[in-house]
Coordinates of C-alpha atoms and ligand atoms in Angstrom, one line a residue:
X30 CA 20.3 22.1 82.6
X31 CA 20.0 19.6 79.7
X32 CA 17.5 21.8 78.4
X33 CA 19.3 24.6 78.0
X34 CA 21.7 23.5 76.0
X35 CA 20.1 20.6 74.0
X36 CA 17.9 21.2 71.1
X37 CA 14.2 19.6 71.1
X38 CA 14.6 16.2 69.8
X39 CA 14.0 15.7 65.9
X40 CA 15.5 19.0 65.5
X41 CA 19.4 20.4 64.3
X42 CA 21.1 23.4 64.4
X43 CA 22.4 24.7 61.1
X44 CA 26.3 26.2 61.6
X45 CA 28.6 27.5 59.9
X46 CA 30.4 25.2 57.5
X47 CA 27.5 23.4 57.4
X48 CA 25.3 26.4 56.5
X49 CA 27.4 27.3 53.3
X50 CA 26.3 23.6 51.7
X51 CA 22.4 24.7 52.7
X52 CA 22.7 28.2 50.8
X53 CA 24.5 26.5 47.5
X54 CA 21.7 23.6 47.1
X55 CA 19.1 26.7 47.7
X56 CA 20.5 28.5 45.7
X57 CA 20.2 26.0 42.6
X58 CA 16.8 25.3 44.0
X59 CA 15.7 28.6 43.7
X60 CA 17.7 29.4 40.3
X61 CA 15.5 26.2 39.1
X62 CA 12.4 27.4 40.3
X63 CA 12.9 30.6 38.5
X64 CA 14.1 29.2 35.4
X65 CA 10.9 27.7 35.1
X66 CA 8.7 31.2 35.7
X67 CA 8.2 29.9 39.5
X68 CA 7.7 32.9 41.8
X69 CA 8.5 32.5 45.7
X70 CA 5.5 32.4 48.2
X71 CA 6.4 33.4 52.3
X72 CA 3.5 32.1 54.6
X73 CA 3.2 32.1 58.2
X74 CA 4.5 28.9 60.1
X75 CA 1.3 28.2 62.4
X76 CA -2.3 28.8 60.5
X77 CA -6.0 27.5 61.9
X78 CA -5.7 24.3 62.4
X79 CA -8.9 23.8 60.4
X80 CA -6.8 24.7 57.2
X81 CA -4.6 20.9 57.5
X82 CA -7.8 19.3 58.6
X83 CA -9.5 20.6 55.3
X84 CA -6.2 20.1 52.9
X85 CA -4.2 17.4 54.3
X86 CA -7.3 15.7 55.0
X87 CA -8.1 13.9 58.7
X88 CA -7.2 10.5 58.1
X89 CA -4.1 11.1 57.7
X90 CA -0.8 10.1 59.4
X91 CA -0.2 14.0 59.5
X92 CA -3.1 15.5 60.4
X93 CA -4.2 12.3 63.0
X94 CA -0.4 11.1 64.7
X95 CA 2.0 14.4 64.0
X96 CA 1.0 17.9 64.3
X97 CA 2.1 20.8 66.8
X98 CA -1.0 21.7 67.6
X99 CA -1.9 24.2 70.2
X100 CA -4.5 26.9 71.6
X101 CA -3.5 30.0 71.3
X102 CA -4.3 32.4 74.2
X103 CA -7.3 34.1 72.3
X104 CA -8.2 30.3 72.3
X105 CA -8.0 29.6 68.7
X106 CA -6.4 26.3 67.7
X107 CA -3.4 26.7 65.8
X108 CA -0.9 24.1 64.3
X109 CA 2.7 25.0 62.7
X110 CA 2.6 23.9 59.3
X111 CA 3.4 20.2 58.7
X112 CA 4.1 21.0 54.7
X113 CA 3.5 23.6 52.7
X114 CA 0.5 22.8 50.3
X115 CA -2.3 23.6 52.0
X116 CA -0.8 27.7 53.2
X117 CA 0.5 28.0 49.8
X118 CA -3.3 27.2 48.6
X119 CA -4.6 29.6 51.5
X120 CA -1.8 31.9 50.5
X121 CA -3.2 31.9 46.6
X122 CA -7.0 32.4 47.4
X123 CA -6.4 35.4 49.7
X124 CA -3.9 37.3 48.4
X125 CA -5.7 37.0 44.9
X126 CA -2.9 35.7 43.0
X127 CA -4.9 33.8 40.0
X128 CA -6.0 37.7 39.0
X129 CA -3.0 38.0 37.4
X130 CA -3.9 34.7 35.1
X131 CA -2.9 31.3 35.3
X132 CA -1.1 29.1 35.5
X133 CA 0.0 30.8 38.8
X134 CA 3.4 29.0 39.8
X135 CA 4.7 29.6 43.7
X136 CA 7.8 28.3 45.1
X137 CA 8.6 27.7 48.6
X138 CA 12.0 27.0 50.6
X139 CA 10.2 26.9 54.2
X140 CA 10.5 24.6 57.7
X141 CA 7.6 22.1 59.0
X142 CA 6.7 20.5 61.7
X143 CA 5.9 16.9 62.4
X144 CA 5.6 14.8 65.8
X145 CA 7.4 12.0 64.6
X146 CA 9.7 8.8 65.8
X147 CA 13.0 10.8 64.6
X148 CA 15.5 8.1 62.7
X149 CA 17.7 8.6 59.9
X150 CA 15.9 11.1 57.5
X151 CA 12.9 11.5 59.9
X152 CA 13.3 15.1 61.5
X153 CA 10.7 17.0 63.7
X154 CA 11.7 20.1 62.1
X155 CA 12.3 19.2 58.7
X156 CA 12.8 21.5 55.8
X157 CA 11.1 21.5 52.3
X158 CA 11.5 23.2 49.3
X159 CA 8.4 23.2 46.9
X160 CA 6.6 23.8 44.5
X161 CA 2.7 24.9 43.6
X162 CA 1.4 25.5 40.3
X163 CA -2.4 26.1 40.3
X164 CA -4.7 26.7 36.9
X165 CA -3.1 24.0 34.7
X166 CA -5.2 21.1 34.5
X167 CA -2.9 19.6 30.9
X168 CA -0.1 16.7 31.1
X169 CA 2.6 18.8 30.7
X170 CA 3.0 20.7 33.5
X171 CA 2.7 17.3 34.9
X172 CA 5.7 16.8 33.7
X173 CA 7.1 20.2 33.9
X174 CA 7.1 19.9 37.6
X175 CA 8.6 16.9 37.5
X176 CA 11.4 17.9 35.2
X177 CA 12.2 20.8 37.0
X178 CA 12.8 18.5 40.4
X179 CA 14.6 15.9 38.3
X180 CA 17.1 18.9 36.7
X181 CA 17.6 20.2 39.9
X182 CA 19.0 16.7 41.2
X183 CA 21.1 16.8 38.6
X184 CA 22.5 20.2 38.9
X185 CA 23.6 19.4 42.4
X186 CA 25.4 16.4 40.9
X187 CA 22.6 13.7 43.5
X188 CA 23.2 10.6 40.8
X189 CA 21.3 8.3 42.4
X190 CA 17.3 9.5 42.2
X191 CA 14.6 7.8 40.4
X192 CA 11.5 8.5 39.8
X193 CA 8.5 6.4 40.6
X194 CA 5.1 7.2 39.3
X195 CA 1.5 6.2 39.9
X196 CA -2.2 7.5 39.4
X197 CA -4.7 7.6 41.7
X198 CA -7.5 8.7 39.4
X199 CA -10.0 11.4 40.1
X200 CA -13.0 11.0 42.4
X201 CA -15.4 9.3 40.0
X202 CA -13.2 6.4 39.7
X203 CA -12.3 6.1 42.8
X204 CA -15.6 5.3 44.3
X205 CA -15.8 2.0 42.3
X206 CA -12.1 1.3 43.7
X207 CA -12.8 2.1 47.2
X208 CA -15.3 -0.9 47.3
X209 CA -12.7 -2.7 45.9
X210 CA -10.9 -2.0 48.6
X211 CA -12.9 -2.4 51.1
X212 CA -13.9 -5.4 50.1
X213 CA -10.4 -7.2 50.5
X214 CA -9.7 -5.5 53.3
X215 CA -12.7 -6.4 55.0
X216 CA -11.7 -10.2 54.6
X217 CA -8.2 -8.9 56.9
X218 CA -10.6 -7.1 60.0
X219 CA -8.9 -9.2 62.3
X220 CA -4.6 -8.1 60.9
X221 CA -5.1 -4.8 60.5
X222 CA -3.5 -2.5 62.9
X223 CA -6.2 0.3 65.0
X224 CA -5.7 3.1 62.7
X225 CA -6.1 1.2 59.7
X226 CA -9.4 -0.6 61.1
X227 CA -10.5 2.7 61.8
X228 CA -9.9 3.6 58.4
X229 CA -11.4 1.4 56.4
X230 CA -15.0 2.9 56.3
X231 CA -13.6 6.3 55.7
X232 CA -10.9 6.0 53.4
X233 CA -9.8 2.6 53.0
X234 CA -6.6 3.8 50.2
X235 CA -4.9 5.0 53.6
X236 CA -4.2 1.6 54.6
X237 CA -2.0 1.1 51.6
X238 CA 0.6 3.4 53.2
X239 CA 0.0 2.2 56.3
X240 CA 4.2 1.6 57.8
X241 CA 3.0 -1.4 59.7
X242 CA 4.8 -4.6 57.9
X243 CA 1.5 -6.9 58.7
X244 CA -0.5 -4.1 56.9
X245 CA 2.0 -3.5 54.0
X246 CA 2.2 -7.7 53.7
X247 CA -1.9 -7.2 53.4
X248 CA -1.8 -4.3 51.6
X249 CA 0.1 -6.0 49.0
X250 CA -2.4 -8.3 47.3
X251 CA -5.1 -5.3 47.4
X252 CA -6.5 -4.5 44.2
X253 CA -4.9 -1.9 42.4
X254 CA -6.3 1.6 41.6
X255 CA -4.6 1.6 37.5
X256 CA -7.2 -0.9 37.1
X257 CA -9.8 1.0 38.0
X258 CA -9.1 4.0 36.4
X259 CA -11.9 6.2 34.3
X260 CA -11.0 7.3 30.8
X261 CA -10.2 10.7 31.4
X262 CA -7.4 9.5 34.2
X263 CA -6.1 6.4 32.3
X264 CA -6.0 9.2 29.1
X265 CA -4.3 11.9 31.5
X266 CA -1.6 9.7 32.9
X267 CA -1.1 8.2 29.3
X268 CA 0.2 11.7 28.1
X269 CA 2.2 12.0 31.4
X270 CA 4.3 9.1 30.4
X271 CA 4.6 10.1 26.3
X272 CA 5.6 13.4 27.3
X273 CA 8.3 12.0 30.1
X274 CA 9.6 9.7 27.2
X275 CA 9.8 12.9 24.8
X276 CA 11.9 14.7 27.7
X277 CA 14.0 11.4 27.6
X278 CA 13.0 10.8 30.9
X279 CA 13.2 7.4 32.7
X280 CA 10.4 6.1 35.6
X281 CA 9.2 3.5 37.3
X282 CA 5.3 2.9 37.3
X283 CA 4.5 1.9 40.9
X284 CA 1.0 0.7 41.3
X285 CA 1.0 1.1 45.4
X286 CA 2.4 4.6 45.3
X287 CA -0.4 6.5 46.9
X288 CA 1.2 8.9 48.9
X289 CA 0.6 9.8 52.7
X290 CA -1.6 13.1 52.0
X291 CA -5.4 13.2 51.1
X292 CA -5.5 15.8 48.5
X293 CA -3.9 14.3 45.2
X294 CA -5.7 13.1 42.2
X295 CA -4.3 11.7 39.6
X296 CA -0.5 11.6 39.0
X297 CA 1.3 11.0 42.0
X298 CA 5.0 10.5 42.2
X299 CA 8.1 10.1 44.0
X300 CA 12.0 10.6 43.8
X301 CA 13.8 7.4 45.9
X302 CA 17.5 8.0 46.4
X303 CA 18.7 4.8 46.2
X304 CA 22.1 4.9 48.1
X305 CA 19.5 6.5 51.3
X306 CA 16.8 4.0 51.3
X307 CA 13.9 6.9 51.4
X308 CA 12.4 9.0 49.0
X309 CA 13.9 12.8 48.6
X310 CA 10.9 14.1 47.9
X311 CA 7.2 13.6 46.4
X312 CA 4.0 15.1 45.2
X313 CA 1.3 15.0 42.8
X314 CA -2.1 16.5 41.4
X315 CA -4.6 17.6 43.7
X316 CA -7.4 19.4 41.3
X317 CA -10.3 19.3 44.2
X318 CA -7.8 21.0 46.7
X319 CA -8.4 24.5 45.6
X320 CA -12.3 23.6 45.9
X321 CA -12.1 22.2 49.1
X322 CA -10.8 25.2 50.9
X323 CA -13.2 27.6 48.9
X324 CA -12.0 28.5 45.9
X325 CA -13.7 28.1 42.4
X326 CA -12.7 24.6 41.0
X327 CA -9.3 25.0 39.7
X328 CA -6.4 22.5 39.2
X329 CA -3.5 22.5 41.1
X330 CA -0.3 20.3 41.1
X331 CA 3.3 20.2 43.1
X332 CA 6.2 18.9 45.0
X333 CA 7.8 19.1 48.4
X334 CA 11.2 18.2 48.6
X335 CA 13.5 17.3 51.5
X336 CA 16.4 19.3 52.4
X337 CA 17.6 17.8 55.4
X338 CA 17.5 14.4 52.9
X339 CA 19.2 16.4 49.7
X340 CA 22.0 17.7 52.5
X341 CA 21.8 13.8 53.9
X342 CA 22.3 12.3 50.0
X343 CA 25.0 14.6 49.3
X344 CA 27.1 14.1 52.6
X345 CA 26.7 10.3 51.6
X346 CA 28.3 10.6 48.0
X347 CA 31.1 12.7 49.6
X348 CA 29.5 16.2 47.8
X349 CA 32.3 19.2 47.9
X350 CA 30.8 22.8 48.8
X351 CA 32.8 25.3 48.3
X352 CA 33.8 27.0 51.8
X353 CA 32.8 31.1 52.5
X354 CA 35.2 33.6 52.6
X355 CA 35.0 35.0 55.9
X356 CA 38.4 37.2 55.7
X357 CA 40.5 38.4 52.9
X358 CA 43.2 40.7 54.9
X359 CA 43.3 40.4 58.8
X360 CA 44.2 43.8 60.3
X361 CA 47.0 43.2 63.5
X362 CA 47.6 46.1 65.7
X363 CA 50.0 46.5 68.7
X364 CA 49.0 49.5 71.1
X365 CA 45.6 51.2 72.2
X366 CA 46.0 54.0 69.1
X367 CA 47.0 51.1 66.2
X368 CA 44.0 49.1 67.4
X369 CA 41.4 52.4 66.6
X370 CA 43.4 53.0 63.8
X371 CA 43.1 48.7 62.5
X372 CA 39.1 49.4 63.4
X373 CA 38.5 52.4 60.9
X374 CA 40.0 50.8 58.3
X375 CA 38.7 47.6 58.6
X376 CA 35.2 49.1 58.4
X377 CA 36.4 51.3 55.2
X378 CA 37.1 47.5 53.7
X379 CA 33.9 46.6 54.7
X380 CA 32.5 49.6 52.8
X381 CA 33.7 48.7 49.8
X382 CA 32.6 45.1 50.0
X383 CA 36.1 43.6 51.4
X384 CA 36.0 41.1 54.0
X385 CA 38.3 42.5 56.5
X386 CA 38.7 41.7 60.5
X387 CA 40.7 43.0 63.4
X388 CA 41.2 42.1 67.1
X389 CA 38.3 42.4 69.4
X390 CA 39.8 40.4 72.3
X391 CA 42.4 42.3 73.3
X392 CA 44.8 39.2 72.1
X393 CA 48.5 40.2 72.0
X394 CA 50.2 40.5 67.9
X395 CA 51.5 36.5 67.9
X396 CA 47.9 35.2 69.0
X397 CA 46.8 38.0 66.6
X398 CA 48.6 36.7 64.0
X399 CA 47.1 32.8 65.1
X400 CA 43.9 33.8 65.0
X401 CA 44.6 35.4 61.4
X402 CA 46.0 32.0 60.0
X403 CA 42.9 30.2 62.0
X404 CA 40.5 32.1 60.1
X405 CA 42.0 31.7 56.6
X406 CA 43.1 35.3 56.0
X407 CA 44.4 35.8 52.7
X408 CA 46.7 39.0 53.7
X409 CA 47.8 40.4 57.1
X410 CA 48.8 43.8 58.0
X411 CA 50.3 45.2 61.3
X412 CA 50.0 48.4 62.7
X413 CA 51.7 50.2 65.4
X414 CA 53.5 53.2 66.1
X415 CA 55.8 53.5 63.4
X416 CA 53.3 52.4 61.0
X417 CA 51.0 55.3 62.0
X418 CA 53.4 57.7 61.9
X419 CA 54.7 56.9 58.6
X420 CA 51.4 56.6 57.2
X421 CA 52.2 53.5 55.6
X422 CA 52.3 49.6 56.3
X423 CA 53.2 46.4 54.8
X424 CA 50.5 44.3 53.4
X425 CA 51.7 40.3 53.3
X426 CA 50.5 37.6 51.6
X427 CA 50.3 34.7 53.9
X428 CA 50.3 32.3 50.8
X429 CA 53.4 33.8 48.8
X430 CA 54.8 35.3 52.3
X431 CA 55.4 38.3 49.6
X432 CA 54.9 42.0 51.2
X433 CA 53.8 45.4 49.3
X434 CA 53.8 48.4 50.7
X435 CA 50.3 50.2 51.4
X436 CA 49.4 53.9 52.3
X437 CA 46.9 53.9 55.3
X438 CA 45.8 57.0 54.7
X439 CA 42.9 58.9 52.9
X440 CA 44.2 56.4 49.7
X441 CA 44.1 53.2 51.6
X442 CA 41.4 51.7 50.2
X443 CA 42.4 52.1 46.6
X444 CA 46.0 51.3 47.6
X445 CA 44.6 48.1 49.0
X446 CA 42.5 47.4 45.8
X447 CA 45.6 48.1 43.6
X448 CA 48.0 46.2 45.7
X449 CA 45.8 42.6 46.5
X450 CA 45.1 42.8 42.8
X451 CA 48.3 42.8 41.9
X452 CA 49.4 40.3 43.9
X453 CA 47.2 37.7 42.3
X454 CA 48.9 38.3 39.2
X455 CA 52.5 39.1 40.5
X456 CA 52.7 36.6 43.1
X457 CA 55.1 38.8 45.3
Ligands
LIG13 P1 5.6 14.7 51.7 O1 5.8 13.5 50.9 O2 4.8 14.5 53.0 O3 4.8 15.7 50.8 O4 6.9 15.4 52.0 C1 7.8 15.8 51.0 C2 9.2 15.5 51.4 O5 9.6 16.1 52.6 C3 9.5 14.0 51.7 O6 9.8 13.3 50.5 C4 10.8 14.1 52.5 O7 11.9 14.3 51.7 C5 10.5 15.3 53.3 N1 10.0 15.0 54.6 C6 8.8 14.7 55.0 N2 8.7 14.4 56.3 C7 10.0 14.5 56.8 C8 10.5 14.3 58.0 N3 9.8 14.0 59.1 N4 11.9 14.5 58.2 C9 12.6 14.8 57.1 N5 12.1 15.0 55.9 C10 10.8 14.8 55.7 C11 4.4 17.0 51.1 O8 4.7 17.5 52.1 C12 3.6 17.6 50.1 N6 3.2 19.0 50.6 C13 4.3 17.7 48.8 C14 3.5 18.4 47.7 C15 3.6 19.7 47.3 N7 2.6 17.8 47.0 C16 2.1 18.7 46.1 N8 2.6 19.8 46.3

């Protein structure tokens, strides 16, 4: 029976109370997105696995230790997405979207899925907002990205966030580096953990995110890529920092940060919430990702941020959402007839965008009127008999405990209307 009614591990339901604080920080996320001439991008949750093999790249932790992959049964491998990079890429060269010019800017508020150890801030179903710009290859929308993550922390009031920031130069310098690299690591064969052993022919930068602590104690004294960095890059990530320092921006240069994904050239970086222990969120430059999945060669640059970790950071600073309003007025009835009557004009509230509720449990008036206060109603009514024949009943405010007259006929909506906007001024 457990499996009924527990959720797969790594994963949470989102309820109400909880789900109002997810809609607010979506809300500003989207409202920062848009501010910034983002667009939002919807792609499907499983695509060919061959698209995360391609853009993620396959010596990855992702692609090699965490993805839901299956075969489908037309027998066609499919994997449900473990970010949203590589579909929003897909997304972009399909659909066309760089016809209408670039820079083409998506945004994404989406779930993905990851077979991972769930711990604090580790989820199997985690959820991301991001965002993809693609045809702007100059500094600034470096920074523009970054900006826009960095003023949506602050919106939501998250104090606490840096920003770290590395580069891990383009292709060209990066061959010199990877002997580097393979050169001290080779002198470490017999430390390194399986995965990274395999790794070091194939992509030997892997091993410096490795999460093994006699790795990271090795991967510490590696050489590091700012060193090795051709013009172009060490000129690039120059401009990244002048324009940060324009925007009055302040960062942390962090030689190691390479990031667990193979697609990014250049800058990388990260935003560490420092009260959590774990980065909110991260991304970079990936200008050979379009390329890679068939596309003409075209820059691209982004960010994925955590939700679960934002929701996390501000539960942990005490954050205040405000709370819904489920009911305004509460419609009570006593008898079969009230009860169809309390019905028809709750739905005439709801008509005119008033959040009304009556009994659907056949509760008598007191655990009517319990269920009322329960829910937060800010005005009650009762209806029965007397109420129907007269046309009229009383409307209370359960604050004030103050009562106005209302017409329950034809005119009851505008009644209402008149009378609980009175009473916010009139206090009766
Ligand atoms: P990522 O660093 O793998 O980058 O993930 C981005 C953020 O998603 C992380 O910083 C973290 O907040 C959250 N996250 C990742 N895995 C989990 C997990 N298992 N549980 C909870 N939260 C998690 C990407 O996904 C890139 N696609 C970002 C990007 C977009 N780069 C360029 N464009």
């Amino acid at each position: 029976m457990e499996l009924l009614t527990k959720a797969p591990k790594g994963t949470v339901d989102v309820a109400p109370g909880a789900a109002e604080k997810w809609q607010a920080v979506e809300a500003v996320l989207k409202s920062e997105a848009e501010l910034n001439g983002f667009g939002e991008i919807r792609t499907p949750v499983f695509e060919h696995t061959e698209l995360f093999l391609r853009g993620v790249g396959d010596t990855t932790d992702v692609v090699e230790k965490q993805m839901y992959t299956f075969t489908d049964k037309g027998g066609r491998s499919v994997t449900l997405r473990p970010e949203g990079t590589a579909g929003a890429v897909r997304a972009m060269l399909e659909n066309g979207l760089y016809n209408a010019g670039y820079p083409v800017k998506l945004y994404y508020l989406t779930s993905c899925y990851r077979y991972e150890k769930p711990q604090a801030g580790r989820l199997r179903e985690l959820h991301q907002f991001g965002v993809e710009m693609f045809g702007a290859a100059e500094p600034a929308a470096d920074v523009q990205v970054i900006a826009l993550a960095l003023s949506a922390f602050k919106r939501l009031g998250l104090a606490d966030v840096g920003l770290q920031l590395n580069s891990i130069g383009c292709p060209a310098c990066r061959k010199e580096y990877h002997k580097a690299l393979q050169e001290y690591f080779t002198a470490y064969k017999d430390q390194l953990c399986e995965t990274c052993l395999s790794r070091l022919d194939r992509n030997p930068m892997r091993i410096l995110d490795c999460k093994s602590p006699v790795c990271q104690g090795i991967a510490a004294g590696a050489p590091k890529i700012t060193d090795y960095l051709c013009g172009d890059c060490k000129a690039h990530f120059a401009k990244v920092q002048e324009y940060l320092t324009a925007l009055g921006v302040a960062y942390e240069i962090d030689p190691g940060l390479v990031r667990g994904l193979d697609y990014y050239t250049r800058t990388v970086f990260e935003f560490p919430s420092k009260t959590l222990g774990f980065a909110l969120g991260g991304g970079g430059r990936y200008d050979g990702l379009v390329e890679e999945m068939g596309g003409k060669p075209t820059p691209g640059l982004g960010f994925g941020l955590g939700l679960d970790r934002i929701l996390m950071a501000l539960d942990a600073q005490g954050a205040e959402f405000p709370g819904a309003t489920r009911c305004e007025v509460y419609i009570a009835a006593m008898g079969e007839k009230a009860q169809q009557q309390a019905f028809v004009l709750m739905d005439k509230l709801h008509q005119c965008g008033v959040p009304a509720d009556c009994d659907l449990c056949a509760r008598g008036l007191k655990a009517q009127m319990k269920y009322a206060d329960r829910i937060g109603a800010q005005y009650t009514m009762v209806l029965g008999d007397n109420e129907l024949e007269a046309g009229k009943a009383e409307l209370k405010n359960m604050r004030t405990g103050g009562k106005v007259e209302l017409s329950i006929g034809e005119d009851f909506v505008d009644s209402y209307l008149t009378a609980s906007t009175a009473q916010e001024g009139l206090a009766f």
